[in-house]
Coordinates of C-alpha atoms in Angstrom, one line a residue:
X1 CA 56.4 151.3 102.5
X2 CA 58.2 149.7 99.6
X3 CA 58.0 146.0 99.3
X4 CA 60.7 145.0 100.6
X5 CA 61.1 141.8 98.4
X6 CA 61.4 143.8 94.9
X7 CA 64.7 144.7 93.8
X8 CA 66.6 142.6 96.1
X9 CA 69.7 140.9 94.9
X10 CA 69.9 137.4 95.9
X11 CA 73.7 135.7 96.8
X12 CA 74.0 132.0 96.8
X13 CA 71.6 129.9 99.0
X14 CA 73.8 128.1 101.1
X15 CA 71.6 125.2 99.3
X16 CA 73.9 124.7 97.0
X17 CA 77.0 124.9 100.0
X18 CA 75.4 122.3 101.6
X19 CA 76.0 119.4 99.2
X20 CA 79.5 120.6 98.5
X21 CA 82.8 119.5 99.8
X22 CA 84.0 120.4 103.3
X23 CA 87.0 122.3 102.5
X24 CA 84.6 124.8 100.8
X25 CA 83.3 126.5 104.0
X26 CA 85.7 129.4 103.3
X27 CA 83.1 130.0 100.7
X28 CA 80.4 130.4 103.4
X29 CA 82.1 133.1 104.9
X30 CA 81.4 135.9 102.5
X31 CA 78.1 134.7 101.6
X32 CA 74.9 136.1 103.0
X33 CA 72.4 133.0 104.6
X34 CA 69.6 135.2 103.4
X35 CA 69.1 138.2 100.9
X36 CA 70.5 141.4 101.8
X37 CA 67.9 144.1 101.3
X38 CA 68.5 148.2 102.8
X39 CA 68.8 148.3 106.8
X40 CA 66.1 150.7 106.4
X41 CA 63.1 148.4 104.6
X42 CA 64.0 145.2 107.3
X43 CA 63.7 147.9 110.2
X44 CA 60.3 148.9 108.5
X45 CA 59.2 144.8 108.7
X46 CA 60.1 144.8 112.6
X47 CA 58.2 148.2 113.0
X48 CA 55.4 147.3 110.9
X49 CA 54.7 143.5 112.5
X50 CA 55.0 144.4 116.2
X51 CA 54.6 148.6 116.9
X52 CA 53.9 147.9 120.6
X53 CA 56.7 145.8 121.2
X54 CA 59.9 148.1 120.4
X55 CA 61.4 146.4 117.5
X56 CA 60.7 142.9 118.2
X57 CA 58.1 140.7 116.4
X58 CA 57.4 136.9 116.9
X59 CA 58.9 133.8 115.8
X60 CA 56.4 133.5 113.3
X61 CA 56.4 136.2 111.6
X62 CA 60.2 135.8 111.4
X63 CA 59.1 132.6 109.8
X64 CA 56.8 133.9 107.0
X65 CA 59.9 137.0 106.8
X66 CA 62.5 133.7 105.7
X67 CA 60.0 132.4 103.6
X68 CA 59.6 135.5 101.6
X69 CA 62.9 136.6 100.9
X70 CA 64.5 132.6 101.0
X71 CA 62.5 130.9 98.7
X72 CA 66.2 129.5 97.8
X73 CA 66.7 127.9 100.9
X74 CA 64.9 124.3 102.1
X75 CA 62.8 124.1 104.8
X76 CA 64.5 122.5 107.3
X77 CA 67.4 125.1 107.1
X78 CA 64.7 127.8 107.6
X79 CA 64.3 126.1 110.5
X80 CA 68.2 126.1 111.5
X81 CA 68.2 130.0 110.9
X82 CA 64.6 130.3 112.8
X83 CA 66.3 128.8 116.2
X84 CA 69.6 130.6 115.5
X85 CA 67.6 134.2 115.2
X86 CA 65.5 133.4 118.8
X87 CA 68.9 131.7 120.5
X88 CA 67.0 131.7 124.2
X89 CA 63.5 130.4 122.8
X90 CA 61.7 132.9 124.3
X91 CA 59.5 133.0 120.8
X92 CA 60.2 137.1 120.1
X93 CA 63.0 138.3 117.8
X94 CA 64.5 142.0 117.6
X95 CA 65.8 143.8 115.2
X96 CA 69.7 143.6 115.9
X97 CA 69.2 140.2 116.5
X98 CA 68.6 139.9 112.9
X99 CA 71.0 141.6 112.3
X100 CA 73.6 140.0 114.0
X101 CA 72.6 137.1 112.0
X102 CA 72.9 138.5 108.4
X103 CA 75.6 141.1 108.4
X104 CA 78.4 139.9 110.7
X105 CA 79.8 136.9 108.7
X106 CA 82.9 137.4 110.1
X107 CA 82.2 136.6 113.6
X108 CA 79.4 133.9 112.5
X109 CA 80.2 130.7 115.3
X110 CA 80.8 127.3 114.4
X111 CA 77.9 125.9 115.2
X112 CA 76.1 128.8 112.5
X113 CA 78.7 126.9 109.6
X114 CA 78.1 124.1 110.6
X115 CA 74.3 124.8 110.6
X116 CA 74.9 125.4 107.1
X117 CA 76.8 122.7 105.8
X118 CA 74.5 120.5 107.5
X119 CA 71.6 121.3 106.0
X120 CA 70.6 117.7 105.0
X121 CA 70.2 116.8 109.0
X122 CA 66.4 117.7 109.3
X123 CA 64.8 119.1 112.4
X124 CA 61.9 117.5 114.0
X125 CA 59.6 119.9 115.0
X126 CA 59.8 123.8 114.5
X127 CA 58.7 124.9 118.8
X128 CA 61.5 124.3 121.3
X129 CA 62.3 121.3 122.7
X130 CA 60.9 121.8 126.1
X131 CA 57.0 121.8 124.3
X132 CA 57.0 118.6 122.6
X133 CA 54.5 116.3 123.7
X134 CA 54.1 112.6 124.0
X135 CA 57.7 111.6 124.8
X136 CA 58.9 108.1 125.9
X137 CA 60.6 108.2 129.5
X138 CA 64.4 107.4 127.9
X139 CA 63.5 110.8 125.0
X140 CA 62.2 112.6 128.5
X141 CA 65.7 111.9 130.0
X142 CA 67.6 112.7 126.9
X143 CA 65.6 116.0 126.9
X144 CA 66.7 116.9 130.1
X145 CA 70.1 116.4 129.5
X146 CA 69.7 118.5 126.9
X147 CA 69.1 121.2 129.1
X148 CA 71.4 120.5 131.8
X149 CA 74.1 121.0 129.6
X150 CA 73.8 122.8 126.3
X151 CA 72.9 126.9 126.4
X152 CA 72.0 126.7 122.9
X153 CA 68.5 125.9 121.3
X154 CA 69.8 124.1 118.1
X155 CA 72.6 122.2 120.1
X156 CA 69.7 121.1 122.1
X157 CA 67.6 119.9 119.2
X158 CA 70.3 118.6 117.6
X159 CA 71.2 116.8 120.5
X160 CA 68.0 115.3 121.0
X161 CA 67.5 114.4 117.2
X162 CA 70.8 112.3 116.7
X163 CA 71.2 111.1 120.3
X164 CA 70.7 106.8 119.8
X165 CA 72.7 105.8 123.2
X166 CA 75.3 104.3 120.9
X167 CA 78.0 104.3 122.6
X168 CA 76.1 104.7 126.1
X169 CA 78.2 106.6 128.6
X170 CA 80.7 103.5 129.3
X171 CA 84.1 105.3 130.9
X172 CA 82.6 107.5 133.7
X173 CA 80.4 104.1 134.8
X174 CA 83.4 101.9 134.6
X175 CA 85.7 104.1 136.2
X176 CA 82.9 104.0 139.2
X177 CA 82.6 100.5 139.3
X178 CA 86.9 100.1 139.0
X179 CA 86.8 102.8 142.2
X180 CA 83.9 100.7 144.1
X181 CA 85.6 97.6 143.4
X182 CA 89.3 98.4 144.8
X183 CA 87.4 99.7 147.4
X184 CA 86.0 96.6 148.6
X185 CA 89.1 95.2 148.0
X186 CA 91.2 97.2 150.7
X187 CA 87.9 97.2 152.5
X188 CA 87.9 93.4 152.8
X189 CA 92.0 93.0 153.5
X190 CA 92.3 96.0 156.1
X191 CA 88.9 95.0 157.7
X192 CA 88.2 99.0 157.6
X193 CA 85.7 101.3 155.9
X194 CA 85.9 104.2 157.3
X195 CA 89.4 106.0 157.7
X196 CA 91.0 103.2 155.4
X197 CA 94.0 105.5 155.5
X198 CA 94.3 104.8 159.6
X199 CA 95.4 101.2 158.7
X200 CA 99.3 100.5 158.4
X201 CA 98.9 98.7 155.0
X202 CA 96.8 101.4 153.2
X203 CA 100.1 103.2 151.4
X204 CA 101.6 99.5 150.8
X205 CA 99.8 98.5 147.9
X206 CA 100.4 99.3 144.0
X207 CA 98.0 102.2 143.2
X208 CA 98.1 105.0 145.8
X209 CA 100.7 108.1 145.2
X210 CA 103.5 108.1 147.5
X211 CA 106.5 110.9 147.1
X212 CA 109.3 108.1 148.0
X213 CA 107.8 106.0 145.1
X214 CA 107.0 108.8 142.7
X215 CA 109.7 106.8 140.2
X216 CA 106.9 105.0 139.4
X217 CA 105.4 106.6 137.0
X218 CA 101.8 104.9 137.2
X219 CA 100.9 106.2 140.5
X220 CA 100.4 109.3 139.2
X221 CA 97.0 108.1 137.6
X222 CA 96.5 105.0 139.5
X223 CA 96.1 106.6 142.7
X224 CA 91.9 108.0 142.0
X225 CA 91.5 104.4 142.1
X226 CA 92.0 104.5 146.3
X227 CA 90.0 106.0 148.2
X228 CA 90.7 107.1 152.2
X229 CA 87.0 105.8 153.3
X230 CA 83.4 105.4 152.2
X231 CA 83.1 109.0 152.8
X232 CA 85.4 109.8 150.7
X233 CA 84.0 107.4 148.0
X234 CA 80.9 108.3 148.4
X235 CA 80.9 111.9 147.7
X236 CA 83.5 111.4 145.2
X237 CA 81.0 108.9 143.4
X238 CA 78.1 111.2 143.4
X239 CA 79.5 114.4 141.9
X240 CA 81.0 112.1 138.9
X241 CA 77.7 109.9 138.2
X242 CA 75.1 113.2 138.9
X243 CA 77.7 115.4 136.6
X244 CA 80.1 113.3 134.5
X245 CA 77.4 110.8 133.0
X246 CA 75.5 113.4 131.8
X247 CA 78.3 115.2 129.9
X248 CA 79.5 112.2 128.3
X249 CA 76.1 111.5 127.0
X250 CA 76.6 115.1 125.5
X251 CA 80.0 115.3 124.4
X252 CA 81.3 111.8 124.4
X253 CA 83.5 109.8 126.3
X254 CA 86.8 110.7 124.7
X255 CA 86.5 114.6 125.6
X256 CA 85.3 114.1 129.6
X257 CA 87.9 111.5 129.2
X258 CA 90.7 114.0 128.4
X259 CA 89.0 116.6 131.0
X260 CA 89.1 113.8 133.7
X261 CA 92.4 112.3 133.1
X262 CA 94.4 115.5 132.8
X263 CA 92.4 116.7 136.0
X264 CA 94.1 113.4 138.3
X265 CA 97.2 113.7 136.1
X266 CA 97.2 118.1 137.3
X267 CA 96.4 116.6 140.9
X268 CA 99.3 114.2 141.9
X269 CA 101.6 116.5 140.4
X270 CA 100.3 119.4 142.2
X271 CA 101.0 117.2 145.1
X272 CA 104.0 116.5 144.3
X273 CA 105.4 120.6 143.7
X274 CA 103.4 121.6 146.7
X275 CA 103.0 119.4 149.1
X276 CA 106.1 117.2 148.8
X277 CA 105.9 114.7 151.4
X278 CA 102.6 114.1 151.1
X279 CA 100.6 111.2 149.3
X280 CA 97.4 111.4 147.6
X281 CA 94.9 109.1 147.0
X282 CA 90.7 109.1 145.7
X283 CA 89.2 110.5 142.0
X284 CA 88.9 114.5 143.2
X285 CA 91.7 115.4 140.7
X286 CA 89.2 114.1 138.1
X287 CA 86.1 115.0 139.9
X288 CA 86.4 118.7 140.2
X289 CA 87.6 119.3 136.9
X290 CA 84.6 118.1 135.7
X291 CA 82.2 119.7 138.4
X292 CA 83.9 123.2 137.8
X293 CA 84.0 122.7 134.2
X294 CA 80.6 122.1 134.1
X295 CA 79.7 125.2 136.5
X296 CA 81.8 127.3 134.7
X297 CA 79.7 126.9 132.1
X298 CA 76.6 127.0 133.5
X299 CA 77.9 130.5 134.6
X300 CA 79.2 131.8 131.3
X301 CA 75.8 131.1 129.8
X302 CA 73.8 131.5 132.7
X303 CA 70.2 133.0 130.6
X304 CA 70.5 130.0 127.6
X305 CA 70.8 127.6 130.2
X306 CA 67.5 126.2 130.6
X307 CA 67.8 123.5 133.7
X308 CA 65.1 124.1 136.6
X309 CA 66.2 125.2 139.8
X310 CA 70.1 125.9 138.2
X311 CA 70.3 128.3 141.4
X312 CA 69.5 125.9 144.1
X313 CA 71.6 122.9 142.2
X314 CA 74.9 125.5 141.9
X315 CA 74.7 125.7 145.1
X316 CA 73.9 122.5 145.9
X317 CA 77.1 121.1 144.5
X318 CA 79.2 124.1 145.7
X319 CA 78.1 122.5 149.1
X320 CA 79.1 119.1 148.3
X321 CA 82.7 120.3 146.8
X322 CA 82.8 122.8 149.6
X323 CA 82.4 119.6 152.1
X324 CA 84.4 117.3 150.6
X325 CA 87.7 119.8 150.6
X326 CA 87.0 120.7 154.1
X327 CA 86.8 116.9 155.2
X328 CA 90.2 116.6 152.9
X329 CA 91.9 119.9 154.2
X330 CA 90.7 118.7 157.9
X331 CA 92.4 115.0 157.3
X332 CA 95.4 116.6 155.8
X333 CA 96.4 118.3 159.4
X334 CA 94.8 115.7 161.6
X335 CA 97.5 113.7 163.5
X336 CA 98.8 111.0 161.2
X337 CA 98.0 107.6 162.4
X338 CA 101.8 106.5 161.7
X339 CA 103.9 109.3 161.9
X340 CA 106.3 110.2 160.5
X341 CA 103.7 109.8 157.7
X342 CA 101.3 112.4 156.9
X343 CA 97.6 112.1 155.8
X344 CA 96.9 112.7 152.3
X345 CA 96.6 115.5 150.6
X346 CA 94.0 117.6 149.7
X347 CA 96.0 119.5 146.9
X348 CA 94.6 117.4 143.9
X349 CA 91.3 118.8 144.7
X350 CA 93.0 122.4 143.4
X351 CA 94.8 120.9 140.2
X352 CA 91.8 119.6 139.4
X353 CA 89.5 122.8 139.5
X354 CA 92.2 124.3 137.6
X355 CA 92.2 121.9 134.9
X356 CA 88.3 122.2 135.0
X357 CA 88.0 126.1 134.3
X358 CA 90.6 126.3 131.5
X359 CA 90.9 123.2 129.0
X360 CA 87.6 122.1 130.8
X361 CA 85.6 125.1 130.0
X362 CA 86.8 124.9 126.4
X363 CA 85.5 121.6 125.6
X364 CA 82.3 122.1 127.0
X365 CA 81.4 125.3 124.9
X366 CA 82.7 123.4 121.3
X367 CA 79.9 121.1 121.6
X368 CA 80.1 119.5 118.1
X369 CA 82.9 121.6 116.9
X370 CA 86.5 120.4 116.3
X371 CA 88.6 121.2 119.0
X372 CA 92.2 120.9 117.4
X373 CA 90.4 124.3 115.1
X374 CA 90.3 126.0 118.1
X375 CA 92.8 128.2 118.8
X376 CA 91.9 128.8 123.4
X377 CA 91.7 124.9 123.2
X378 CA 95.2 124.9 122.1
X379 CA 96.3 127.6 124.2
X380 CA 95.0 125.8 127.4
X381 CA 96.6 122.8 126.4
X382 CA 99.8 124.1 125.8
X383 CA 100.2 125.8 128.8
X384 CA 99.0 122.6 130.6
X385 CA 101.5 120.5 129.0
X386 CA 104.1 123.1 129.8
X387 CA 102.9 122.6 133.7
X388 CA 103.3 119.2 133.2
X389 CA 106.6 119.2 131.8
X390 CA 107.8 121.4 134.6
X391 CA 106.5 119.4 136.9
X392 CA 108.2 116.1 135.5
X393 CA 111.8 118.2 136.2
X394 CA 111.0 119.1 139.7
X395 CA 110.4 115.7 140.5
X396 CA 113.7 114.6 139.0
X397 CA 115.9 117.4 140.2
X398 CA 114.1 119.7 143.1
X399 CA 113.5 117.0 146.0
X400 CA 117.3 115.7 145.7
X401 CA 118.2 119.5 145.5
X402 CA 115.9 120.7 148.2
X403 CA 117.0 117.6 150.3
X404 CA 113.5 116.8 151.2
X405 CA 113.0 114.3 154.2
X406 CA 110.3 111.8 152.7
X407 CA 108.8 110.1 154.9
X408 CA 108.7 106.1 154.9
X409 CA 106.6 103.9 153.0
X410 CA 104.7 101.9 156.2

């Protein structure tokens, strides 16, 4: 066989790409990451290294096969390209998965460029994650967040590289604490914990969502502040610390901030087009667009994700969605307390799954990545924006309109 490292023209190492400017990445896009030698002498390598296999040969001797034909490039982008090649860290490469890595340029993901133009960030260690040794307890947790929530092997060490706890997850912990202290608040004045809503006074106050005081504007949000019990707080609270701590320790609080808030902002107006008399009170809005966000994605990358038991867990918080609706569906049609005053809804549990598998979905998978330069995020957003500004004219015009009996306020 010929050697497959004579005669080889060699394109610009990305070296050189990744001490330039930024706004040179357009540059990247038509330049090979490694040397581009006949189809036919790299299928001779795989078949050569690893005969009994059927094409695929081992992570290192994909290593020694950079090395050779990339003496151009440092080591610690070897690295980059080593855990791009063997995405699900199963340590064996094949043959199209090299060259998916080489030849389409075109379709190469953000994280790839921006593997690139990072090449200064160094790697620690060249294994995966899950076989380093010797770890603290907080770099055990970290790692395990890692792989509750990022598909990717180089998102993962990345993550666990540059993760310092600076900022730690503040907003999903303080809105918690906000939510436990209200409720102790109404707990203490209504002398009720259970079935707060039962109590005559529950709708009276300043934060929970009633359609005869939708004119103020703040109830929209205000309201996931309220909750209708400690049953409904407490599985409320457990799906956002168990799921939404974790993701902001991932992707930050401004992101699961915008995935939360847009989920209780989709929920009251849901409400409020569907179920017009109704009001609506507790977090689920927020919740469940975070929850389904997070299993969406779980789904979509089901063989990179690398949590333990992700089975028994899916279906462990399917249960505890699936039980909270059911208790919120069941209150809904229970005989009011105070009629002519219905119970709350239970539609902001839907606006906020829906929220969770569109924009959610998308700012999960751009871990890292700009999302104003992508084009789905916008997409989502729009079309969200454009349910919230249709929403914002039913409420002005379609209750007066539809003349809608609201009930009173208590």
């Amino acid at each position: 066989m010929p050697d497959a490292s004579r005669d080889v023209p060699v394109h610009s190492s990305p070296a050189v790409a990744a001490n330039a400017e930024g706004d040179e990445i357009e540059v990247l896009e038509s330049i090979d990451v490694l040397p581009v030698a006949p189809e036919d002498q790299w299928k001779s390598l795989f078949d050569k290294f690893d005969s009994e296999s059927s094409g695929f040969i081992s992570t290192e001797r994909f290593r020694d096969l950079l090395a050779a034909h990339g003496s151009e490039l440092d080591p610690h982008k070897l690295e980059v390209l080593l855990a791009l090649a063997d995405g699900n860290a199963d340590g064996k490469i094949c043959y199209q998965d090299f060259v998916n890595l080489v030849r389409m340029s075109n379709k190469r993901s953000n994280s790839f460029r921006r593997a690139i133009l990072q090449g200064s960030r160094q790697l620690k260690g060249a294994g995966a994650l899950g076989e380093e040794v010797g770890l603290g307890l907080s770099q055990r947790l970290v790692r395990h967040i890692a792989y509750e929530t990022l598909p990717r092997e180089i998102d993962r060490k990345w993550y666990f590289d540059s993760y310092t706890c600076c900022p730690p997850p503040w907003l999903i912990l303080a809105i918690t604490i906000a939510e436990v202290a209200v409720f102790m608040y109404y707990g203490l004045q209504l002398d009720r914990w259970v079935l707060q809503v039962s109590s005559p006074h529950f709708l009276r106050g300043p934060l929970p969502y009633h359609p005869k005081l939708r004119i103020q504007a703040w109830r929209y949000l205000s309201y996931a502040f309220m909750h209708t019990g400690i049953e409904h707080l407490g599985l409320n609270m457990a799906m956002q610390l168990l799921v939404g701590v974790p993701l902001e320790m991932v992707h930050g609080a401004l992101r699961i901030g915008l995935v939360y808030v847009c989920g209780v902002l989709a929920g009251s107006l849901a409400v409020s087009v569907t179920d017009m008399t109704a009001p609506v009170v507790g977090s689920s809005g927020g919740v469940y667009a975070l929850v389904s966000a997070h299993l969406a994605n779980v789904v979509m990358n089901w063989s990179g994700m690398k949590c333990q038991f992700k089975l028994f867990r899916m279906a462990m918080a399917l249960v505890c969605m699936s039980v909270e609706f059911g208790r919120a569906v069941w209150l809904r049609f229970y005989p009011p307390a105070f009629p002519p005053c219905p119970n709350p809804s239970f539609v902001a549990h839907l606006g906020g799954v829906m929220v969770g598998l569109t924009l959610g979905v998308v700012v999960l998978q751009n871990y890292e990545q700009r999302l104003q330069e992508q084009s789905l995020f916008w997409i989502f957003f729009s079309v969200y924006l454009l349910f919230v500004l249709c929403a914002v004219f039913w409420n002005i015009f379609a209750y007066s309109l539809l003349d809608v009996r609201l009930p009173p306020t208590l």
